[in-house]
């Protein structure tokens, strides 16, 4: 039986990789320009990190984690997100002793056992950015500004920035109670999962896709109406700073995010070109996560961009693939050796070159050069060799010129790299 990849796990093939590299390079460039440093975290962590960090009564922890017991009997989990791991790393390595403020980013795959569909996979990539140690709402706006700058820089258009405030541990319990009271009256409308959520974590009902649950919650009380003065002041400042940064946003009082660690600012960037899985990015502030994981009181804020969704939105007319600069079509044994010598030199000088390894005819080598979309073909023919010349053909303009075999490397470098 043919072995295939597991459902929800994708290969990223060479013809798509240019987009991934472009996005990753742009993220590195922009984030580092904003003072962020890259961090790399393990793929597997102790299960407890996520159950404590993300929250026991969330979909991720309840039903989406890839959890297994290792040979020593430890419960381990493939990371479903990066924030909890980055927080753990900051605490474990006491990064705060160097500077209490840390700006970190991470790029890598995440794993969630969700039902695969367009834009939703079981292994998916995130670009994640986090700022630790700053409570000032200025940083909330700065992080969002960096995000939008990046999304625009890679060519995304028609995005909508949605924001909300989820309050804090002082004001949210009262909202939770109000929401619960409101929904208890409508519990007959709720699906089985939401009946349970009503007792364990009523805010999660906002995320439910079942139509009757959506109807039940349609005119539910809004968290924004229950936040305390401190949270309100913080939120007002975030909005003010976003406006100062020239960003448009809409308030979405129903956006509660799917992870329990959020406090105060929450945001998503959505694209209506994406269909039902329309969030390109989700993020927010989490001022209690450090306490929950490691007992230290450090505020944090960040976001994660879904790379598959982002890549599906890249401009269609932009070329991301790198094709060979040059194809060397050599004819005959002696020319083939010359081609081998030359190609090694070209590669050392950063010229993407290809050749034929099978002694094929000129016609078939030209066909391959065409298929590979080489910019130039260098023809090393028997006749030309006798005259000490080679033919350089520009595959786009179809023009040809004879160039001397002497100093071939330098001539090619000038033609190709300064083209
Ligand atoms: P999240 O909203 O769970 O947040 O995920 C962030 C983004 O990852 C989503 O907006 C989406 O683009 C992408 N994503 C999530 N699940 C899938 C999936 N199954 N398939 C494809 N793409 C997916 C977090 O993960 C938080 N850690 C974000 C954060 C960082 N908050 C603060 N700091």
CSV table of C-alpha atoms and ligand atoms in Angstrom, one decimal:
chain,number,residue,atom,x,y,z
A,1,UNK,CA,0.0,0.0,0.0
A,2,UNK,CA,1.2,3.5,-0.9
A,3,UNK,CA,2.1,5.5,2.2
A,4,UNK,CA,0.6,9.0,2.2
A,5,UNK,CA,0.9,12.0,4.5
A,6,UNK,CA,-1.6,12.1,7.4
A,7,UNK,CA,-4.8,14.1,6.9
A,8,UNK,CA,-4.3,17.7,7.9
A,9,UNK,CA,-0.5,17.5,7.6
A,10,UNK,CA,0.8,19.2,4.5
A,11,UNK,CA,4.0,19.0,2.4
A,12,UNK,CA,5.3,22.3,1.2
A,13,UNK,CA,6.7,21.7,-2.2
A,14,UNK,CA,9.5,23.5,-4.0
A,15,UNK,CA,7.2,25.4,-6.3
A,16,UNK,CA,5.5,27.0,-3.2
A,17,UNK,CA,8.5,27.4,-1.0
A,18,UNK,CA,9.5,30.8,-2.4
A,19,UNK,CA,6.4,32.3,-0.8
A,20,UNK,CA,7.2,30.8,2.6
A,21,UNK,CA,10.8,32.1,2.4
A,22,UNK,CA,9.7,35.5,1.3
A,23,UNK,CA,7.2,35.8,4.2
A,24,UNK,CA,9.7,34.5,6.8
A,25,UNK,CA,12.5,36.8,5.6
A,26,UNK,CA,10.2,39.8,5.6
A,27,UNK,CA,9.0,38.9,9.1
A,28,UNK,CA,12.6,38.6,10.4
A,29,UNK,CA,13.6,41.9,8.8
A,30,UNK,CA,10.6,43.8,10.1
A,31,UNK,CA,10.4,42.3,13.6
A,32,UNK,CA,14.1,42.8,14.1
A,33,UNK,CA,13.8,46.4,13.0
A,34,UNK,CA,11.2,46.8,15.8
A,35,UNK,CA,13.7,45.4,18.3
A,36,UNK,CA,12.5,41.8,18.4
A,37,UNK,CA,14.9,38.8,18.7
A,38,UNK,CA,14.3,35.3,17.5
A,39,UNK,CA,13.8,32.5,20.0
A,40,UNK,CA,13.4,28.8,19.2
A,41,UNK,CA,11.4,26.6,21.4
A,42,UNK,CA,10.9,22.8,21.5
A,43,UNK,CA,8.1,21.1,19.6
A,44,UNK,CA,7.1,19.1,22.7
A,45,UNK,CA,6.4,20.3,26.2
A,46,UNK,CA,5.0,18.9,29.3
A,47,UNK,CA,1.2,18.7,28.9
A,48,UNK,CA,0.7,20.7,32.1
A,49,UNK,CA,2.2,23.8,30.5
A,50,UNK,CA,-0.6,24.0,28.0
A,51,UNK,CA,-3.4,22.9,30.3
A,52,UNK,CA,-2.4,25.5,32.9
A,53,UNK,CA,-1.5,28.2,30.3
A,54,UNK,CA,-4.3,27.9,27.7
A,55,UNK,CA,-7.0,26.8,30.2
A,56,UNK,CA,-8.5,23.4,31.0
A,57,UNK,CA,-11.9,24.3,29.7
A,58,UNK,CA,-10.8,25.5,26.2
A,59,UNK,CA,-11.4,23.6,23.0
A,60,UNK,CA,-7.6,23.3,22.5
A,61,UNK,CA,-7.0,21.6,25.8
A,62,UNK,CA,-10.2,19.6,25.9
A,63,UNK,CA,-10.1,18.1,22.5
A,64,UNK,CA,-7.4,19.3,20.2
A,65,UNK,CA,-4.0,18.5,21.8
A,66,UNK,CA,-1.7,15.8,20.5
A,67,UNK,CA,-0.9,14.3,23.9
A,68,UNK,CA,1.0,11.1,24.6
A,69,UNK,CA,2.9,9.4,27.3
A,70,UNK,CA,6.6,8.9,26.7
A,71,UNK,CA,8.6,5.9,27.7
A,72,UNK,CA,9.2,7.3,31.2
A,73,UNK,CA,5.5,7.8,31.8
A,74,UNK,CA,5.5,11.6,31.4
A,75,UNK,CA,2.5,13.2,29.7
A,76,UNK,CA,3.8,15.3,26.8
A,77,UNK,CA,2.1,17.4,24.2
A,78,UNK,CA,3.0,18.7,20.7
A,79,UNK,CA,2.8,22.4,21.1
A,80,UNK,CA,-0.6,23.8,19.9
A,81,UNK,CA,0.7,27.4,20.2
A,82,UNK,CA,3.9,29.2,21.1
A,83,UNK,CA,3.0,31.7,23.8
A,84,UNK,CA,3.0,29.4,26.8
A,85,UNK,CA,6.4,27.9,25.7
A,86,UNK,CA,8.0,31.3,25.2
A,87,UNK,CA,6.8,32.3,28.6
A,88,UNK,CA,8.2,29.1,30.1
A,89,UNK,CA,11.6,29.8,28.4
A,90,UNK,CA,11.7,33.4,29.7
A,91,UNK,CA,11.1,32.2,33.2
A,92,UNK,CA,13.3,29.1,33.0
A,93,UNK,CA,16.3,31.0,31.7
A,94,UNK,CA,15.6,34.1,33.8
A,95,UNK,CA,15.8,36.3,30.7
A,96,UNK,CA,14.3,39.1,32.9
A,97,UNK,CA,17.6,39.4,34.9
A,98,UNK,CA,19.2,40.8,31.8
A,99,UNK,CA,16.3,43.2,31.0
A,100,UNK,CA,12.7,42.9,32.3
A,101,UNK,CA,11.4,43.9,28.9
A,102,UNK,CA,11.8,41.1,26.3
A,103,UNK,CA,10.6,41.3,22.7
A,104,UNK,CA,10.7,37.8,21.1
A,105,UNK,CA,9.5,36.2,17.9
A,106,UNK,CA,9.2,32.6,16.8
A,107,UNK,CA,8.4,30.9,13.5
A,108,UNK,CA,7.4,27.2,13.4
A,109,UNK,CA,4.7,24.6,13.2
A,110,UNK,CA,1.9,24.0,15.7
A,111,UNK,CA,-0.3,21.0,16.1
A,112,UNK,CA,-4.0,20.9,16.8
A,113,UNK,CA,-6.4,18.0,16.3
A,114,UNK,CA,-9.0,20.0,14.5
A,115,UNK,CA,-11.3,18.9,11.7
A,116,UNK,CA,-9.2,19.7,8.6
A,117,UNK,CA,-10.7,22.0,6.0
A,118,UNK,CA,-9.5,24.9,3.8
A,119,UNK,CA,-7.4,27.2,6.1
A,120,UNK,CA,-7.6,24.7,9.0
A,121,UNK,CA,-5.0,22.0,9.3
A,122,UNK,CA,-3.6,19.7,12.0
A,123,UNK,CA,-0.1,20.9,11.5
A,124,UNK,CA,0.1,24.6,10.6
A,125,UNK,CA,2.7,27.3,10.9
A,126,UNK,CA,2.6,30.4,12.9
A,127,UNK,CA,4.7,33.5,13.1
A,128,UNK,CA,4.5,34.5,16.7
A,129,UNK,CA,5.6,37.7,18.4
A,130,UNK,CA,5.5,38.5,22.1
A,131,UNK,CA,6.5,41.5,24.4
A,132,UNK,CA,7.0,40.7,28.1
A,133,UNK,CA,7.3,43.1,30.9
A,134,UNK,CA,5.3,46.1,29.7
A,135,UNK,CA,1.9,47.1,31.0
A,136,UNK,CA,1.8,50.4,29.2
A,137,UNK,CA,-1.0,50.4,26.5
A,138,UNK,CA,1.5,52.1,24.2
A,139,UNK,CA,3.1,48.7,23.6
A,140,UNK,CA,-0.3,47.1,22.7
A,141,UNK,CA,-0.6,49.6,19.9
A,142,UNK,CA,3.0,49.2,18.9
A,143,UNK,CA,2.7,45.5,18.6
A,144,UNK,CA,-0.4,45.9,16.4
A,145,UNK,CA,1.3,48.5,14.3
A,146,UNK,CA,4.2,46.2,13.6
A,147,UNK,CA,1.7,43.4,12.7
A,148,UNK,CA,-0.2,45.6,10.2
A,149,UNK,CA,3.0,47.0,8.8
A,150,UNK,CA,4.2,43.4,8.2
A,151,UNK,CA,1.0,42.3,6.6
A,152,UNK,CA,1.0,45.2,4.3
A,153,UNK,CA,4.6,44.8,3.4
A,154,UNK,CA,4.0,41.2,2.2
A,155,UNK,CA,1.3,42.5,0.0
A,156,UNK,CA,-2.0,41.8,1.9
A,157,UNK,CA,-4.9,44.1,1.2
A,158,UNK,CA,-8.4,44.6,2.5
A,159,UNK,CA,-7.8,43.5,6.0
A,160,UNK,CA,-9.9,44.3,9.0
A,161,UNK,CA,-8.4,44.9,12.4
A,162,UNK,CA,-10.9,44.0,15.1
A,163,UNK,CA,-10.3,44.9,18.8
A,164,UNK,CA,-12.0,44.2,22.1
A,165,UNK,CA,-11.2,44.5,25.8
A,166,UNK,CA,-11.7,41.3,27.9
A,167,UNK,CA,-11.2,43.0,31.2
A,168,UNK,CA,-9.1,41.5,34.0
A,169,UNK,CA,-9.4,39.1,36.9
A,170,UNK,CA,-11.1,41.8,39.0
A,171,UNK,CA,-13.9,42.7,36.5
A,172,UNK,CA,-14.3,39.6,34.4
A,173,UNK,CA,-15.9,37.3,37.1
A,174,UNK,CA,-18.9,39.7,37.3
A,175,UNK,CA,-19.3,39.6,33.5
A,176,UNK,CA,-19.0,35.8,33.5
A,177,UNK,CA,-21.8,35.6,36.1
A,178,UNK,CA,-24.0,38.0,34.1
A,179,UNK,CA,-23.4,36.0,30.9
A,180,UNK,CA,-24.1,32.8,32.7
A,181,UNK,CA,-27.4,34.1,34.1
A,182,UNK,CA,-28.4,35.4,30.6
A,183,UNK,CA,-27.6,32.1,28.9
A,184,UNK,CA,-29.2,29.9,31.5
A,185,UNK,CA,-32.5,31.3,30.4
A,186,UNK,CA,-31.7,30.1,26.9
A,187,UNK,CA,-29.9,26.9,27.8
A,188,UNK,CA,-32.5,24.8,25.8
A,189,UNK,CA,-31.1,26.4,22.6
A,190,UNK,CA,-27.5,25.4,23.4
A,191,UNK,CA,-25.7,22.4,21.9
A,192,UNK,CA,-24.5,19.7,24.3
A,193,UNK,CA,-21.0,21.1,24.3
A,194,UNK,CA,-22.3,24.6,25.2
A,195,UNK,CA,-24.5,23.2,27.9
A,196,UNK,CA,-21.3,22.0,29.5
A,197,UNK,CA,-19.4,25.2,28.7
A,198,UNK,CA,-22.2,27.2,30.4
A,199,UNK,CA,-21.0,25.6,33.7
A,200,UNK,CA,-17.3,25.5,33.1
A,201,UNK,CA,-16.4,28.5,30.8
A,202,UNK,CA,-19.4,30.4,29.4
A,203,UNK,CA,-17.2,32.8,27.4
A,204,UNK,CA,-16.3,29.9,25.1
A,205,UNK,CA,-19.9,29.8,23.9
A,206,UNK,CA,-19.0,32.8,21.7
A,207,UNK,CA,-16.7,30.6,19.7
A,208,UNK,CA,-19.3,27.9,19.0
A,209,UNK,CA,-20.2,27.5,15.4
A,210,UNK,CA,-23.6,25.9,16.0
A,211,UNK,CA,-26.4,28.1,14.7
A,212,UNK,CA,-28.7,27.9,17.7
A,213,UNK,CA,-25.9,28.7,20.0
A,214,UNK,CA,-25.0,31.7,17.9
A,215,UNK,CA,-28.6,32.8,18.0
A,216,UNK,CA,-28.7,32.3,21.8
A,217,UNK,CA,-25.7,34.5,22.3
A,218,UNK,CA,-26.7,37.2,19.7
A,219,UNK,CA,-27.9,39.8,22.2
A,220,UNK,CA,-25.9,38.6,25.2
A,221,UNK,CA,-24.3,41.2,27.5
A,222,UNK,CA,-21.0,42.5,26.2
A,223,UNK,CA,-17.8,42.2,28.2
A,224,UNK,CA,-16.8,45.8,27.3
A,225,UNK,CA,-19.8,47.0,29.3
A,226,UNK,CA,-18.5,45.3,32.5
A,227,UNK,CA,-14.8,46.2,32.5
A,228,UNK,CA,-13.5,48.1,35.5
A,229,UNK,CA,-12.2,51.7,35.3
A,230,UNK,CA,-8.6,50.6,35.1
A,231,UNK,CA,-9.3,48.3,32.2
A,232,UNK,CA,-11.4,51.0,30.5
A,233,UNK,CA,-8.6,53.6,30.8
A,234,UNK,CA,-6.1,51.1,29.4
A,235,UNK,CA,-8.4,50.3,26.5
A,236,UNK,CA,-9.0,54.0,25.8
A,237,UNK,CA,-5.3,54.5,25.6
A,238,UNK,CA,-4.8,51.6,23.3
A,239,UNK,CA,-7.4,53.1,20.9
A,240,UNK,CA,-5.8,56.5,21.1
A,241,UNK,CA,-2.3,55.1,20.3
A,242,UNK,CA,-3.7,53.0,17.4
A,243,UNK,CA,-5.3,56.2,16.0
A,244,UNK,CA,-2.0,58.1,16.5
A,245,UNK,CA,-0.4,55.3,14.5
A,246,UNK,CA,-2.9,55.9,11.7
A,247,UNK,CA,-4.6,52.5,12.1
A,248,UNK,CA,-8.3,51.9,11.4
A,249,UNK,CA,-10.0,49.3,13.5
A,250,UNK,CA,-13.5,48.2,14.5
A,251,UNK,CA,-14.7,47.2,17.9
A,252,UNK,CA,-15.9,43.7,18.0
A,253,UNK,CA,-17.5,43.1,21.4
A,254,UNK,CA,-18.1,39.4,20.6
A,255,UNK,CA,-14.5,38.6,19.9
A,256,UNK,CA,-13.3,36.7,23.0
A,257,UNK,CA,-10.4,34.6,21.6
A,258,UNK,CA,-10.2,30.9,22.0
A,259,UNK,CA,-7.6,30.8,24.8
A,260,UNK,CA,-8.2,31.6,28.4
A,261,UNK,CA,-5.1,33.5,29.2
A,262,UNK,CA,-6.2,36.8,27.7
A,263,UNK,CA,-6.8,39.9,29.8
A,264,UNK,CA,-7.7,43.4,28.5
A,265,UNK,CA,-6.7,44.0,24.9
A,266,UNK,CA,-7.7,41.3,22.4
A,267,UNK,CA,-7.4,41.6,18.6
A,268,UNK,CA,-7.8,39.7,15.4
A,269,UNK,CA,-7.0,40.6,11.8
A,270,UNK,CA,-9.5,39.1,9.4
A,271,UNK,CA,-9.8,38.9,5.6
A,272,UNK,CA,-13.1,38.3,4.0
A,273,UNK,CA,-11.3,36.6,1.1
A,274,UNK,CA,-10.6,33.6,3.3
A,275,UNK,CA,-14.1,32.1,3.7
A,276,UNK,CA,-15.1,30.7,7.1
A,277,UNK,CA,-11.6,30.4,8.6
A,278,UNK,CA,-11.1,34.2,8.2
A,279,UNK,CA,-8.7,35.1,11.0
A,280,UNK,CA,-5.2,35.7,9.6
A,281,UNK,CA,-3.9,36.7,13.1
A,282,UNK,CA,-5.1,36.5,16.6
A,283,UNK,CA,-3.5,38.1,19.7
A,284,UNK,CA,-3.8,40.0,22.8
A,285,UNK,CA,-2.6,40.8,26.3
A,286,UNK,CA,-2.1,38.2,29.0
A,287,UNK,CA,-1.2,39.7,32.3
A,288,UNK,CA,-1.8,36.6,34.4
A,289,UNK,CA,-0.1,33.9,32.3
A,290,UNK,CA,3.3,34.3,33.9
A,291,UNK,CA,1.7,33.9,37.4
A,292,UNK,CA,-0.3,30.8,36.3
A,293,UNK,CA,2.8,29.1,34.8
A,294,UNK,CA,5.6,30.2,37.0
A,295,UNK,CA,4.6,32.5,39.8
A,296,UNK,CA,6.2,35.7,38.6
A,297,UNK,CA,4.1,38.8,38.0
A,298,UNK,CA,5.0,39.9,34.4
A,299,UNK,CA,2.6,41.3,31.9
A,300,UNK,CA,2.7,40.2,28.3
A,301,UNK,CA,1.2,40.9,24.9
A,302,UNK,CA,1.6,39.3,21.5
A,303,UNK,CA,0.0,37.7,18.4
A,304,UNK,CA,0.4,34.8,16.1
A,305,UNK,CA,-0.1,34.9,12.3
A,306,UNK,CA,-1.4,31.7,10.6
A,307,UNK,CA,1.1,31.2,7.8
A,308,UNK,CA,-1.0,29.0,5.5
A,309,UNK,CA,-3.8,31.6,5.6
A,310,UNK,CA,-1.4,34.5,5.0
A,311,UNK,CA,0.2,32.7,2.1
A,312,UNK,CA,-3.1,32.0,0.5
A,313,UNK,CA,-3.7,35.8,0.5
A,314,UNK,CA,-0.4,36.8,-1.2
A,315,UNK,CA,-0.7,38.8,-4.4
A,316,UNK,CA,-1.3,36.3,-7.3
A,317,UNK,CA,0.7,38.3,-9.8
A,318,UNK,CA,4.0,38.3,-7.9
A,319,UNK,CA,6.7,35.9,-8.7
A,320,UNK,CA,8.2,34.0,-5.7
A,321,UNK,CA,10.1,31.2,-7.3
A,322,UNK,CA,13.8,31.5,-8.1
A,323,UNK,CA,14.6,30.0,-11.4
A,324,UNK,CA,18.2,29.2,-12.7
A,325,UNK,CA,20.2,32.2,-14.0
A,326,UNK,CA,21.9,29.9,-16.5
A,327,UNK,CA,21.6,26.5,-18.1
A,328,UNK,CA,24.8,25.1,-19.6
A,329,UNK,CA,24.1,23.0,-22.7
A,330,UNK,CA,27.4,21.2,-23.4
A,331,UNK,CA,27.9,18.9,-26.4
A,332,UNK,CA,30.5,16.2,-26.4
A,333,UNK,CA,32.8,14.7,-23.7
A,334,UNK,CA,35.3,17.5,-23.6
A,335,UNK,CA,32.7,20.3,-23.4
A,336,UNK,CA,30.9,18.4,-20.7
A,337,UNK,CA,34.1,18.5,-18.6
A,338,UNK,CA,34.4,22.2,-19.2
A,339,UNK,CA,30.8,22.6,-18.2
A,340,UNK,CA,31.4,20.8,-15.0
A,341,UNK,CA,34.4,23.0,-14.2
A,342,UNK,CA,32.5,26.1,-15.0
A,343,UNK,CA,29.4,25.3,-13.1
A,344,UNK,CA,31.3,24.7,-9.9
A,345,UNK,CA,32.9,28.1,-10.2
A,346,UNK,CA,29.5,29.7,-11.0
A,347,UNK,CA,27.9,28.1,-7.9
A,348,UNK,CA,30.7,29.4,-5.7
A,349,UNK,CA,30.0,32.9,-7.1
A,350,UNK,CA,26.3,32.7,-6.3
A,351,UNK,CA,25.0,32.1,-9.8
A,352,UNK,CA,22.2,29.6,-10.0
A,353,UNK,CA,23.3,27.3,-12.8
A,354,UNK,CA,22.1,23.9,-14.1
A,355,UNK,CA,23.5,21.5,-16.6
A,356,UNK,CA,22.6,18.2,-18.4
A,357,UNK,CA,24.1,15.1,-16.8
A,358,UNK,CA,23.1,12.7,-19.5
A,359,UNK,CA,24.8,13.7,-22.8
A,360,UNK,CA,21.5,14.7,-24.4
A,361,UNK,CA,21.1,16.4,-27.8
A,362,UNK,CA,21.1,20.2,-28.0
A,363,UNK,CA,17.4,20.2,-28.7
A,364,UNK,CA,16.5,18.2,-25.7
A,365,UNK,CA,18.9,20.3,-23.5
A,366,UNK,CA,17.2,23.5,-24.8
A,367,UNK,CA,13.8,22.0,-24.0
A,368,UNK,CA,14.9,21.3,-20.4
A,369,UNK,CA,16.4,24.8,-20.1
A,370,UNK,CA,13.0,26.2,-21.1
A,371,UNK,CA,11.1,24.0,-18.7
A,372,UNK,CA,13.4,25.1,-15.8
A,373,UNK,CA,12.8,28.7,-17.0
A,374,UNK,CA,16.5,29.5,-17.1
A,375,UNK,CA,17.2,33.1,-17.9
A,376,UNK,CA,20.2,32.3,-20.1
A,377,UNK,CA,21.6,29.2,-21.9
A,378,UNK,CA,25.3,28.9,-22.5
A,379,UNK,CA,25.9,26.6,-25.4
A,380,UNK,CA,29.3,24.8,-25.5
A,381,UNK,CA,29.3,23.2,-28.9
A,382,UNK,CA,32.1,21.4,-30.7
A,383,UNK,CA,32.4,23.9,-33.5
A,384,UNK,CA,32.5,26.9,-31.1
A,385,UNK,CA,35.0,25.1,-28.9
A,386,UNK,CA,37.4,24.9,-31.9
A,387,UNK,CA,37.1,28.7,-32.3
A,388,UNK,CA,37.5,29.3,-28.6
A,389,UNK,CA,34.0,30.7,-28.2
A,390,UNK,CA,30.7,29.9,-26.5
A,391,UNK,CA,27.2,31.1,-27.3
A,392,UNK,CA,25.2,32.9,-24.7
A,393,UNK,CA,21.5,32.9,-25.4
A,394,UNK,CA,19.0,35.2,-23.6
A,395,UNK,CA,16.0,33.0,-23.3
A,396,UNK,CA,13.6,35.9,-22.9
A,397,UNK,CA,14.7,38.2,-25.7
A,398,UNK,CA,16.0,35.2,-27.8
A,399,UNK,CA,19.1,37.2,-28.7
A,400,UNK,CA,22.4,35.4,-28.9
A,401,UNK,CA,26.0,36.5,-28.7
A,402,UNK,CA,29.4,34.7,-29.0
A,403,UNK,CA,31.6,35.1,-26.0
A,404,UNK,CA,35.3,34.1,-25.7
A,405,UNK,CA,36.0,30.9,-23.6
A,406,UNK,CA,38.8,32.8,-22.1
A,407,UNK,CA,37.5,34.6,-19.0
A,408,UNK,CA,34.1,33.0,-19.3
A,409,UNK,CA,33.4,33.2,-15.6
A,410,UNK,CA,33.9,36.9,-15.4
A,411,UNK,CA,31.9,37.6,-18.6
A,412,UNK,CA,29.0,35.5,-17.2
A,413,UNK,CA,29.2,37.2,-13.8
A,414,UNK,CA,28.9,40.6,-15.4
A,415,UNK,CA,26.1,39.6,-17.7
A,416,UNK,CA,24.1,37.7,-15.1
A,417,UNK,CA,24.6,39.4,-11.8
A,418,UNK,CA,24.5,42.9,-13.2
A,419,UNK,CA,21.7,42.2,-15.6
B,1,LIG,P1,-4.9,31.5,17.8
B,1,LIG,O1,-6.0,32.5,17.5
B,1,LIG,O2,-5.3,30.2,18.3
B,1,LIG,O3,-3.9,32.3,18.8
B,1,LIG,O4,-4.0,31.3,16.5
B,1,LIG,C1,-3.5,32.3,15.7
B,1,LIG,C2,-3.6,32.1,14.3
B,1,LIG,O5,-3.1,30.9,13.9
B,1,LIG,C3,-5.1,32.1,13.8
B,1,LIG,O6,-5.6,33.5,13.6
B,1,LIG,C4,-5.0,31.4,12.5
B,1,LIG,O7,-4.5,32.3,11.4
B,1,LIG,C5,-3.9,30.4,12.8
B,1,LIG,N1,-4.4,29.0,13.1
B,1,LIG,C6,-5.0,28.6,14.2
B,1,LIG,N2,-5.4,27.4,14.1
B,1,LIG,C7,-5.1,26.9,12.9
B,1,LIG,C8,-5.3,25.7,12.1
B,1,LIG,N3,-5.8,24.6,12.7
B,1,LIG,N4,-4.9,25.7,10.8
B,1,LIG,C9,-4.4,26.8,10.2
B,1,LIG,N5,-4.2,28.0,10.9
B,1,LIG,C10,-4.5,28.0,12.2
B,1,LIG,C11,-2.8,31.7,19.3
B,1,LIG,O8,-2.3,30.7,18.9
B,1,LIG,C12,-2.1,32.6,20.3
B,1,LIG,N6,-0.9,31.9,20.8
B,1,LIG,C13,-1.7,33.9,19.7
B,1,LIG,C14,-1.0,34.8,20.7
B,1,LIG,C15,0.3,35.1,20.8
B,1,LIG,N7,-1.6,35.5,21.6
B,1,LIG,C16,-0.7,36.2,22.3
B,1,LIG,N8,0.4,35.9,21.8
